[in-house]
């Protein structure tokens, strides 16, 4: 049985190791268009801040990790077409432009996404960078220490833009973080948590929010970003304003939605028999939303790959892919947060009725001095009728991000505020209060006075 995997990132890696570990008789080949196997963009900020062993170590796997299990990995090999009738793919060797046709029994697409280039005048000027993959990582790293780069404009204030802005602020650059939405991380967190984080952003950079990018000015290199509300000087621009799926090559063969995402059924099958798709190039089923939505995370790709491999050779899988929550964590300078499931923004966008609550406390009993007793904040998003928890986030200067995983568990098991309010959690004053943080946050959401 021959399985071809397109893309050597999280989805491709997980598919390959699951296949090689679970089956003895499967021939596994990964084709990767890039020249490096397999840079982990999740580790990019740590790399840019010199917190990793070496650039080439920031990877999911090295080819020999798969080869010693019996698989095959080809870098610089782009899959350019699928031929469903013959059950073959065309593979182009990018080092010499030669092509060959290779057969498969099963084909797994994990071709991911590419950051969008803004369709505005001047976007081909030098020093306009993206933040994904090893090539951009190397260029961004060089820019952090380039004395000619003084002003850095980051376009897009989501996770990646936040990471980029922190990197360049810490590197001593003057940073302007820009977005069309009105607050950094505005689509990720509820307003009360944004209120806490916003001053921290402002301490380290200029914010230019609620603006439309109209173009880039400069002769050879970029010199400024033009917006509908004035220009921003920039020797370097990092664009982190959305992504496009790497699916052009599938048009006419594999069904795509209007924006190019690969359409899959609940078993992660495409419209073409024996062709499956996972990772950022598809929209996964969200458990709290009850429908597919964009949740572009490595965690999602890996869970999809694991499910797919478990059921790949069943005529009809006995269970669907149960879906994901979308759990993530990030630091913003001194603050750390974790979030899981939906928030006010994503609930509204998906027409899901919601209520929210915000809880603020100190982490430990009041008799612990302030320096050892940081503030902790919890935001919950829930169904206002049956109190099912749809999402939640924790924030503190102390690392309470593991509580985000507790929320993820509660959300995925469709627990209610009442369940969380009474759930038995530990108490030890070295760590928490008599009732644990999430008990208190849920009790507060239910209006119980404490
Ligand atoms: P991708 O990672 O997009 O990789 C697709 C691969 O397929 C690419 O290597 C591409 O070259 C290759 N390819 C595409 N088309 C072809 C073709 N036709 N032939 C051959 N090869 C092809 N997620 C988290 O869970 N936690 C994090 O902390 C986190 N941090 C992130 C930080 C940054 C800066 C970025 C950019 C992303 C981060 N993510 C994080 C998201 C995570 O990286 C993605 O969700 C994950 O990489 C998706 O994996 P994938 O397999 O779908 O595809």
Short mmCIF file of C-alpha atoms and ligand atoms in Angstrom, two decimals:
data_model
loop_
_atom_site.label_atom_id
_atom_site.label_comp_id
_atom_site.label_asym_id
_atom_site.label_seq_id
_atom_site.Cartn_x
_atom_site.Cartn_y
_atom_site.Cartn_z
CA UNK A 1 0.00 0.00 0.00
CA UNK A 2 1.50 3.26 -1.15
CA UNK A 3 0.74 6.55 0.59
CA UNK A 4 1.90 9.88 -0.76
CA UNK A 5 1.91 12.90 1.52
CA UNK A 6 2.11 16.45 0.14
CA UNK A 7 3.84 18.89 2.51
CA UNK A 8 6.42 18.19 5.21
CA UNK A 9 5.09 20.36 8.01
CA UNK A 10 2.95 19.42 11.03
CA UNK A 11 0.26 17.57 9.09
CA UNK A 12 2.70 15.75 6.83
CA UNK A 13 5.02 14.85 9.69
CA UNK A 14 2.28 13.49 11.92
CA UNK A 15 0.75 11.50 9.05
CA UNK A 16 4.09 9.91 8.22
CA UNK A 17 5.04 8.88 11.74
CA UNK A 18 1.55 7.58 12.50
CA UNK A 19 1.57 5.52 9.28
CA UNK A 20 5.07 4.15 9.83
CA UNK A 21 4.43 3.32 13.47
CA UNK A 22 0.99 1.79 13.05
CA UNK A 23 1.34 -0.29 9.87
CA UNK A 24 4.05 -2.68 8.68
CA UNK A 25 3.08 -2.82 5.03
CA UNK A 26 2.76 0.84 4.05
CA UNK A 27 5.18 2.62 1.73
CA UNK A 28 5.24 6.29 2.81
CA UNK A 29 6.65 9.14 0.72
CA UNK A 30 6.56 12.84 1.63
CA UNK A 31 7.08 15.47 -1.06
CA UNK A 32 8.02 18.96 0.08
CA UNK A 33 8.36 21.92 -2.28
CA UNK A 34 10.66 23.85 0.05
CA UNK A 35 14.37 23.20 0.31
CA UNK A 36 14.39 22.60 4.07
CA UNK A 37 12.67 19.79 5.96
CA UNK A 38 10.73 20.87 8.17
CA UNK A 39 11.09 24.35 9.68
CA UNK A 40 8.74 24.89 12.63
CA UNK A 41 7.29 28.38 12.35
CA UNK A 42 5.80 27.98 15.83
CA UNK A 43 9.39 28.29 17.09
CA UNK A 44 10.18 31.34 14.96
CA UNK A 45 9.89 33.92 17.76
CA UNK A 46 12.19 31.90 19.99
CA UNK A 47 14.66 31.64 17.11
CA UNK A 48 14.51 35.37 16.38
CA UNK A 49 15.10 36.11 20.07
CA UNK A 50 18.17 33.80 20.18
CA UNK A 51 16.46 31.31 22.49
CA UNK A 52 17.10 28.16 20.44
CA UNK A 53 20.12 25.90 20.02
CA UNK A 54 20.58 26.65 16.28
CA UNK A 55 18.51 27.72 13.28
CA UNK A 56 18.54 24.27 11.70
CA UNK A 57 17.30 22.75 14.96
CA UNK A 58 13.99 24.66 14.71
CA UNK A 59 12.25 21.86 12.83
CA UNK A 60 9.58 19.24 13.24
CA UNK A 61 11.85 16.51 11.93
CA UNK A 62 14.92 15.83 9.84
CA UNK A 63 14.58 13.56 6.77
CA UNK A 64 16.56 10.80 8.53
CA UNK A 65 13.94 10.67 11.32
CA UNK A 66 11.42 9.40 8.78
CA UNK A 67 13.91 7.44 6.68
CA UNK A 68 15.06 5.36 9.62
CA UNK A 69 11.45 4.29 10.11
CA UNK A 70 11.34 3.20 6.45
CA UNK A 71 9.72 6.29 4.90
CA UNK A 72 11.00 8.51 2.09
CA UNK A 73 11.28 12.30 2.17
CA UNK A 74 12.03 14.55 -0.81
CA UNK A 75 12.74 18.26 -0.40
CA UNK A 76 12.59 20.55 -3.47
CA UNK A 77 9.86 18.33 -4.90
CA UNK A 78 6.61 20.06 -5.72
CA UNK A 79 3.49 18.06 -6.47
CA UNK A 80 1.87 19.91 -9.36
CA UNK A 81 -1.16 17.79 -10.30
CA UNK A 82 -3.37 14.91 -9.21
CA UNK A 83 -4.67 12.44 -11.79
CA UNK A 84 -7.57 10.67 -10.10
CA UNK A 85 -8.25 8.24 -12.98
CA UNK A 86 -4.73 6.85 -12.95
CA UNK A 87 -4.27 7.44 -9.21
CA UNK A 88 -1.01 9.27 -9.84
CA UNK A 89 0.51 12.64 -9.05
CA UNK A 90 2.92 14.71 -11.09
CA UNK A 91 6.00 15.58 -9.08
CA UNK A 92 8.42 18.28 -10.20
CA UNK A 93 12.02 18.24 -9.02
CA UNK A 94 12.67 21.94 -8.49
CA UNK A 95 16.44 21.51 -8.65
CA UNK A 96 16.34 20.61 -12.36
CA UNK A 97 12.68 21.12 -13.41
CA UNK A 98 12.29 17.44 -14.35
CA UNK A 99 8.89 15.82 -13.83
CA UNK A 100 7.74 12.32 -13.05
CA UNK A 101 4.39 10.66 -12.47
CA UNK A 102 4.12 8.66 -9.28
CA UNK A 103 1.27 6.34 -8.29
CA UNK A 104 -0.53 6.25 -4.96
CA UNK A 105 -3.11 4.14 -3.21
CA UNK A 106 -3.87 6.94 -0.78
CA UNK A 107 -2.95 10.61 -1.12
CA UNK A 108 -2.82 12.95 1.90
CA UNK A 109 -2.77 16.68 1.19
CA UNK A 110 -1.21 18.84 3.90
CA UNK A 111 -0.09 21.67 1.66
CA UNK A 112 -0.94 24.40 4.19
CA UNK A 113 -1.07 28.11 3.53
CA UNK A 114 1.12 31.04 2.48
CA UNK A 115 0.91 34.49 4.11
CA UNK A 116 -0.94 37.00 1.95
CA UNK A 117 0.91 39.76 0.16
CA UNK A 118 -1.21 42.92 0.32
CA UNK A 119 -2.64 43.80 -3.11
CA UNK A 120 -1.64 47.46 -2.90
CA UNK A 121 0.83 49.60 -4.87
CA UNK A 122 4.45 49.18 -3.84
CA UNK A 123 4.09 45.70 -2.35
CA UNK A 124 7.01 44.53 -4.51
CA UNK A 125 9.45 46.97 -2.86
CA UNK A 126 12.41 45.51 -0.97
CA UNK A 127 12.23 45.01 2.80
CA UNK A 128 8.60 43.94 2.86
CA UNK A 129 8.75 40.61 4.65
CA UNK A 130 6.43 37.79 5.64
CA UNK A 131 6.71 35.59 8.72
CA UNK A 132 6.44 31.91 7.90
CA UNK A 133 9.00 29.28 6.97
CA UNK A 134 12.76 29.15 7.17
CA UNK A 135 13.68 31.63 4.43
CA UNK A 136 11.71 34.44 6.01
CA UNK A 137 13.02 33.44 9.43
CA UNK A 138 16.61 33.94 8.22
CA UNK A 139 15.80 37.31 6.66
CA UNK A 140 13.92 38.51 9.73
CA UNK A 141 16.78 37.41 11.94
CA UNK A 142 19.26 39.43 9.88
CA UNK A 143 16.96 42.46 10.11
CA UNK A 144 16.90 42.34 13.92
CA UNK A 145 20.60 43.25 13.99
CA UNK A 146 20.75 45.44 10.86
CA UNK A 147 21.59 48.98 12.05
CA UNK A 148 20.09 50.43 8.85
CA UNK A 149 16.68 49.22 10.01
CA UNK A 150 15.38 51.61 12.60
CA UNK A 151 11.65 51.77 11.99
CA UNK A 152 9.67 48.58 11.63
CA UNK A 153 5.99 48.51 10.69
CA UNK A 154 4.07 45.34 11.40
CA UNK A 155 0.82 44.94 9.51
CA UNK A 156 -1.66 42.65 11.20
CA UNK A 157 -2.07 42.53 14.97
CA UNK A 158 -2.96 38.88 15.40
CA UNK A 159 -0.69 36.27 16.99
CA UNK A 160 2.01 36.43 14.34
CA UNK A 161 2.05 40.23 14.20
CA UNK A 162 2.24 40.34 17.99
CA UNK A 163 5.21 37.96 17.94
CA UNK A 164 6.93 40.02 15.23
CA UNK A 165 6.35 43.32 17.03
CA UNK A 166 7.74 41.95 20.29
CA UNK A 167 10.82 40.58 18.51
CA UNK A 168 11.66 43.92 16.89
CA UNK A 169 10.80 45.99 19.96
CA UNK A 170 13.12 43.81 22.05
CA UNK A 171 15.77 44.19 19.31
CA UNK A 172 15.67 47.95 19.97
CA UNK A 173 13.75 48.96 16.83
CA UNK A 174 11.01 51.54 16.76
CA UNK A 175 7.91 49.45 16.04
CA UNK A 176 4.50 50.50 14.77
CA UNK A 177 1.86 47.79 14.95
CA UNK A 178 -0.96 48.39 12.49
CA UNK A 179 -4.30 46.75 11.75
CA UNK A 180 -7.70 47.47 10.29
CA UNK A 181 -9.34 46.24 13.49
CA UNK A 182 -9.29 48.65 16.39
CA UNK A 183 -7.27 46.72 18.98
CA UNK A 184 -4.30 44.35 18.93
CA UNK A 185 -5.39 40.71 19.29
CA UNK A 186 -8.96 42.00 18.94
CA UNK A 187 -10.20 38.83 17.26
CA UNK A 188 -8.58 36.53 19.81
CA UNK A 189 -9.59 37.85 23.22
CA UNK A 190 -12.61 39.44 24.86
CA UNK A 191 -12.48 43.21 25.50
CA UNK A 192 -11.63 43.09 29.23
CA UNK A 193 -8.45 41.13 28.51
CA UNK A 194 -7.60 43.49 25.64
CA UNK A 195 -7.96 46.39 28.11
CA UNK A 196 -5.25 44.81 30.26
CA UNK A 197 -2.88 44.06 27.39
CA UNK A 198 -3.22 47.28 25.42
CA UNK A 199 -1.09 49.44 27.78
CA UNK A 200 1.66 46.81 27.56
CA UNK A 201 1.67 47.05 23.77
CA UNK A 202 1.76 50.85 24.07
CA UNK A 203 4.72 50.72 26.47
CA UNK A 204 6.82 49.09 23.77
CA UNK A 205 5.54 50.33 20.42
CA UNK A 206 3.21 52.68 18.61
CA UNK A 207 -0.21 51.36 17.76
CA UNK A 208 -1.92 52.49 14.60
CA UNK A 209 -5.19 50.66 14.65
CA UNK A 210 -8.38 50.94 12.63
CA UNK A 211 -6.49 51.88 9.48
CA UNK A 212 -6.63 50.69 5.89
CA UNK A 213 -3.29 50.05 4.20
CA UNK A 214 -3.30 51.87 0.86
CA UNK A 215 0.25 51.29 -0.37
CA UNK A 216 3.96 51.24 0.26
CA UNK A 217 6.22 54.14 -0.69
CA UNK A 218 9.89 54.05 -1.57
CA UNK A 219 12.15 53.90 -4.59
CA UNK A 220 13.96 50.59 -4.21
CA UNK A 221 13.36 49.72 -0.57
CA UNK A 222 10.23 50.50 1.35
CA UNK A 223 10.34 53.85 3.15
CA UNK A 224 6.81 54.22 4.45
CA UNK A 225 3.43 52.60 4.69
CA UNK A 226 0.57 54.67 3.33
CA UNK A 227 -2.75 54.39 5.17
CA UNK A 228 -6.10 56.13 5.02
CA UNK A 229 -4.96 57.93 8.17
CA UNK A 230 -1.45 59.12 7.36
CA UNK A 231 1.89 57.50 6.53
CA UNK A 232 4.12 55.47 8.82
CA UNK A 233 7.90 55.52 8.31
CA UNK A 234 9.31 52.06 7.82
CA UNK A 235 12.69 50.64 6.85
CA UNK A 236 11.16 47.20 7.19
CA UNK A 237 7.56 46.01 6.96
CA UNK A 238 6.37 42.64 8.21
CA UNK A 239 3.02 41.65 6.71
CA UNK A 240 1.03 39.21 8.83
CA UNK A 241 -2.43 39.98 7.57
CA UNK A 242 -3.98 36.66 6.70
CA UNK A 243 -3.12 33.65 4.59
CA UNK A 244 -4.08 31.94 1.34
CA UNK A 245 -4.28 28.17 1.02
CA UNK A 246 -1.68 26.48 -1.21
CA UNK A 247 -4.30 24.90 -3.40
CA UNK A 248 -4.14 26.57 -6.83
CA UNK A 249 -2.66 23.40 -8.25
CA UNK A 250 -5.74 21.43 -7.19
CA UNK A 251 -8.27 23.60 -9.03
CA UNK A 252 -10.47 21.54 -11.33
CA UNK A 253 -9.57 18.27 -9.60
CA UNK A 254 -10.14 18.57 -5.88
CA UNK A 255 -13.15 20.64 -4.78
CA UNK A 256 -12.22 23.93 -3.15
CA UNK A 257 -14.46 26.47 -1.47
CA UNK A 258 -14.77 30.04 -2.77
CA UNK A 259 -11.63 31.17 -0.96
CA UNK A 260 -9.57 28.15 -1.98
CA UNK A 261 -9.81 25.99 1.14
CA UNK A 262 -10.02 22.27 0.35
CA UNK A 263 -13.50 20.92 0.97
CA UNK A 264 -13.57 17.81 3.15
CA UNK A 265 -16.34 15.64 4.54
CA UNK A 266 -16.52 14.69 8.24
CA UNK A 267 -14.04 11.86 7.54
CA UNK A 268 -11.49 14.36 6.07
CA UNK A 269 -12.06 12.90 2.59
CA UNK A 270 -12.06 15.18 -0.44
CA UNK A 271 -14.39 14.74 -3.40
CA UNK A 272 -11.71 12.57 -5.08
CA UNK A 273 -11.65 8.94 -3.97
CA UNK A 274 -8.62 8.08 -1.82
CA UNK A 275 -7.53 11.72 -1.60
CA UNK A 276 -7.67 13.26 1.90
CA UNK A 277 -6.82 16.70 3.25
CA UNK A 278 -5.71 18.00 6.64
CA UNK A 279 -4.06 21.00 8.28
CA UNK A 280 -4.27 24.69 7.52
CA UNK A 281 -5.52 24.06 3.96
CA UNK A 282 -8.91 22.88 5.27
CA UNK A 283 -11.48 24.32 7.66
CA UNK A 284 -11.77 21.93 10.62
CA UNK A 285 -14.95 21.18 12.54
CA UNK A 286 -15.07 23.33 15.65
CA UNK A 287 -16.69 21.51 18.59
CA UNK A 288 -17.99 24.66 20.33
CA UNK A 289 -19.18 26.28 17.08
CA UNK A 290 -20.75 23.04 15.84
CA UNK A 291 -19.49 23.75 12.34
CA UNK A 292 -16.28 24.11 10.34
CA UNK A 293 -14.30 27.31 10.85
CA UNK A 294 -10.70 28.46 10.41
CA UNK A 295 -8.52 27.05 13.22
CA UNK A 296 -5.06 27.18 11.70
CA UNK A 297 -2.96 25.52 14.36
CA UNK A 298 -0.34 22.80 14.46
CA UNK A 299 -2.44 21.09 17.12
CA UNK A 300 -5.34 20.84 14.68
CA UNK A 301 -3.19 19.44 11.85
CA UNK A 302 -1.73 16.77 14.13
CA UNK A 303 -5.07 15.61 15.51
CA UNK A 304 -6.51 15.41 12.01
CA UNK A 305 -3.49 13.40 10.83
CA UNK A 306 -3.82 10.97 13.71
CA UNK A 307 -7.53 10.43 13.08
CA UNK A 308 -6.95 10.05 9.35
CA UNK A 309 -4.22 7.44 9.67
CA UNK A 310 -6.27 5.42 12.17
CA UNK A 311 -9.12 5.19 9.66
CA UNK A 312 -7.28 5.46 6.33
CA UNK A 313 -7.77 1.88 5.19
CA UNK A 314 -11.34 1.38 6.44
CA UNK A 315 -13.91 1.18 3.64
CA UNK A 316 -16.10 3.55 5.64
CA UNK A 317 -14.70 4.86 8.91
CA UNK A 318 -16.86 3.96 11.91
CA UNK A 319 -16.49 7.43 13.37
CA UNK A 320 -16.11 10.98 12.09
CA UNK A 321 -13.27 13.29 13.05
CA UNK A 322 -14.66 14.68 16.27
CA UNK A 323 -13.25 18.16 15.72
CA UNK A 324 -11.08 20.57 17.63
CA UNK A 325 -11.39 23.37 20.14
CA UNK A 326 -8.68 25.74 18.96
CA UNK A 327 -6.47 26.20 22.02
CA UNK A 328 -3.47 28.49 21.94
CA UNK A 329 -1.17 30.49 24.17
CA UNK A 330 0.99 33.55 23.74
CA UNK A 331 3.18 35.92 25.71
CA UNK A 332 2.90 39.67 25.28
CA UNK A 333 6.04 40.94 27.00
CA UNK A 334 5.41 40.31 30.75
CA UNK A 335 1.95 38.87 30.26
CA UNK A 336 1.05 35.31 29.31
CA UNK A 337 -2.33 34.14 28.18
CA UNK A 338 -4.00 30.99 26.96
CA UNK A 339 -7.30 30.82 25.20
CA UNK A 340 -9.55 27.98 24.07
CA UNK A 341 -12.68 27.74 21.96
CA UNK A 342 -14.79 30.71 20.94
CA UNK A 343 -14.75 34.31 22.10
CA UNK A 344 -17.10 37.22 21.63
CA UNK A 345 -15.71 37.96 18.14
CA UNK A 346 -15.81 34.40 16.79
CA UNK A 347 -19.20 33.66 18.37
CA UNK A 348 -20.67 36.78 16.76
CA UNK A 349 -19.08 35.99 13.42
CA UNK A 350 -20.61 32.52 13.48
CA UNK A 351 -24.04 33.70 14.65
CA UNK A 352 -23.76 31.76 17.87
CA UNK A 353 -25.64 33.20 20.86
CA UNK A 354 -23.23 33.99 23.66
CA UNK A 355 -22.78 35.62 27.02
CA UNK A 356 -19.47 36.59 28.55
CA UNK A 357 -18.07 37.15 32.00
CA UNK A 358 -14.83 38.56 33.32
CA UNK A 359 -13.24 37.57 36.60
CA UNK A 360 -10.27 39.23 38.29
CA UNK A 361 -8.52 38.00 41.40
CA UNK A 362 -5.19 37.42 43.03
CA UNK A 363 -3.75 34.01 42.47
CA UNK A 364 -3.29 33.01 46.10
CA UNK A 365 -4.94 33.83 49.46
CA UNK A 366 -4.89 37.50 50.51
CA UNK A 367 -2.27 36.96 53.24
CA UNK A 368 0.40 36.23 50.61
CA UNK A 369 2.38 39.43 49.87
CA UNK A 370 1.66 41.07 46.54
CA UNK A 371 5.04 40.24 45.02
CA UNK A 372 4.23 36.51 45.28
CA UNK A 373 0.56 36.94 44.58
CA UNK A 374 0.06 38.09 41.00
CA UNK A 375 -3.23 39.18 39.55
CA UNK A 376 -5.04 36.61 37.46
CA UNK A 377 -7.82 37.25 34.97
CA UNK A 378 -10.33 34.87 33.41
CA UNK A 379 -12.77 35.57 30.61
CA UNK A 380 -15.51 33.05 29.83
CA UNK A 381 -17.79 32.86 26.80
CA UNK A 382 -20.84 30.67 27.18
CA UNK A 383 -24.25 29.82 25.82
CA UNK A 384 -26.60 32.17 27.68
CA UNK A 385 -29.49 29.66 27.67
CA UNK A 386 -27.95 26.38 28.80
CA UNK A 387 -24.62 27.77 30.16
CA UNK A 388 -22.50 25.47 28.00
CA UNK A 389 -18.95 26.84 28.04
CA UNK A 390 -18.01 27.85 24.50
CA UNK A 391 -14.68 29.48 25.18
CA UNK A 392 -12.41 30.95 27.79
CA UNK A 393 -9.10 32.63 28.36
CA UNK A 394 -6.72 33.12 31.29
CA UNK A 395 -4.22 35.95 31.59
CA UNK A 396 -1.58 36.84 34.14
CA UNK A 397 2.01 37.95 34.54
CA UNK A 398 2.45 34.56 36.18
CA UNK A 399 2.33 31.58 33.85
CA UNK A 400 -1.20 30.25 34.36
CA UNK A 401 -1.49 29.08 30.75
CA UNK A 402 -2.03 25.44 31.79
CA UNK A 403 -5.47 26.59 32.99
CA UNK A 404 -6.24 27.16 29.29
CA UNK A 405 -5.99 23.42 28.77
CA UNK A 406 -8.46 22.85 31.62
CA UNK A 407 -10.83 25.16 29.78
CA UNK A 408 -10.17 23.26 26.53
CA UNK A 409 -11.17 20.02 28.25
CA UNK A 410 -14.31 21.60 29.67
CA UNK A 411 -15.26 23.01 26.26
CA UNK A 412 -14.63 19.81 24.37
CA UNK A 413 -16.77 17.85 26.85
CA UNK A 414 -19.51 20.47 26.59
CA UNK A 415 -19.43 21.24 30.28
CA UNK A 416 -21.54 24.03 31.73
CA UNK A 417 -20.68 26.93 34.01
CA UNK A 418 -22.35 24.94 36.82
CA UNK A 419 -20.01 21.97 36.14
CA UNK A 420 -16.94 24.19 36.24
CA UNK A 421 -18.17 26.10 39.29
CA UNK A 422 -18.27 22.94 41.41
CA UNK A 423 -15.51 20.85 39.76
CA UNK A 424 -13.12 19.43 42.36
CA UNK A 425 -9.69 21.03 41.85
CA UNK A 426 -6.77 21.09 44.30
CA UNK A 427 -6.07 23.82 46.82
CA UNK A 428 -2.67 24.60 48.26
CA UNK A 429 -1.88 28.21 49.19
CA UNK A 430 1.51 27.95 47.55
CA UNK A 431 -0.37 27.67 44.25
CA UNK A 432 -3.94 28.91 44.43
CA UNK A 433 -6.94 29.90 46.54
CA UNK A 434 -9.39 27.86 48.59
CA UNK A 435 -11.49 27.54 45.47
CA UNK A 436 -9.42 27.22 42.35
CA UNK A 437 -9.25 30.01 39.78
CA UNK A 438 -11.63 28.43 37.25
CA UNK A 439 -14.13 27.46 39.99
CA UNK A 440 -14.22 31.10 41.05
CA UNK A 441 -14.50 32.39 37.49
CA UNK A 442 -17.47 30.10 36.78
CA UNK A 443 -19.13 30.93 40.10
CA UNK A 444 -18.71 34.61 39.26
CA UNK A 445 -20.25 34.05 35.81
CA UNK A 446 -23.25 32.48 37.53
CA UNK A 447 -23.62 35.55 39.72
CA UNK A 448 -22.62 33.77 42.92
CA UNK A 449 -21.08 36.30 45.30
CA UNK A 450 -17.70 35.42 46.79
P1 LIG B 1 2.08 24.21 6.60
O1 LIG B 1 2.83 24.38 7.88
O2 LIG B 1 1.49 25.40 5.98
O3 LIG B 1 3.09 23.53 5.57
C1 LIG B 1 2.70 23.14 4.31
C2 LIG B 1 3.92 22.60 3.61
O4 LIG B 1 3.52 22.08 2.36
C3 LIG B 1 4.93 23.70 3.33
O5 LIG B 1 6.20 23.29 3.80
C4 LIG B 1 4.88 23.86 1.80
O6 LIG B 1 6.14 24.19 1.26
C5 LIG B 1 4.45 22.47 1.38
N1 LIG B 1 3.74 22.46 0.09
C6 LIG B 1 2.70 23.25 -0.28
N2 LIG B 1 2.26 22.92 -1.50
C7 LIG B 1 3.05 21.90 -1.93
C8 LIG B 1 3.09 21.13 -3.12
N3 LIG B 1 2.23 21.34 -4.10
N4 LIG B 1 4.04 20.16 -3.22
C9 LIG B 1 4.91 19.92 -2.21
N5 LIG B 1 4.91 20.62 -1.06
C10 LIG B 1 4.00 21.59 -0.91
N6 LIG B 1 0.44 26.64 15.66
C11 LIG B 1 0.36 26.16 16.93
O7 LIG B 1 -0.38 25.20 17.18
N7 LIG B 1 1.10 26.72 17.92
C12 LIG B 1 1.94 27.77 17.72
O8 LIG B 1 2.63 28.23 18.65
C13 LIG B 1 2.03 28.29 16.41
N8 LIG B 1 2.85 29.35 16.15
C14 LIG B 1 2.97 29.79 14.86
C15 LIG B 1 3.85 30.85 14.61
C16 LIG B 1 4.01 31.32 13.33
C17 LIG B 1 4.97 32.46 13.08
C18 LIG B 1 3.30 30.71 12.26
C19 LIG B 1 3.49 31.19 10.85
C20 LIG B 1 2.41 29.67 12.50
C21 LIG B 1 2.24 29.21 13.81
N9 LIG B 1 1.35 28.17 14.10
C22 LIG B 1 1.25 27.69 15.38
C23 LIG B 1 0.50 27.56 13.04
C24 LIG B 1 1.15 26.29 12.50
O9 LIG B 1 2.45 26.58 12.05
C25 LIG B 1 0.31 25.74 11.35
O10 LIG B 1 -1.00 25.53 11.81
C26 LIG B 1 0.87 24.43 10.85
O11 LIG B 1 2.17 24.61 10.38
C27 LIG B 1 0.00 23.85 9.72
O12 LIG B 1 0.61 22.70 9.23
P2 LIG B 1 0.25 22.15 7.78
O13 LIG B 1 0.85 20.77 7.70
O14 LIG B 1 -1.18 22.29 7.51
O15 LIG B 1 0.92 23.11 6.72
#
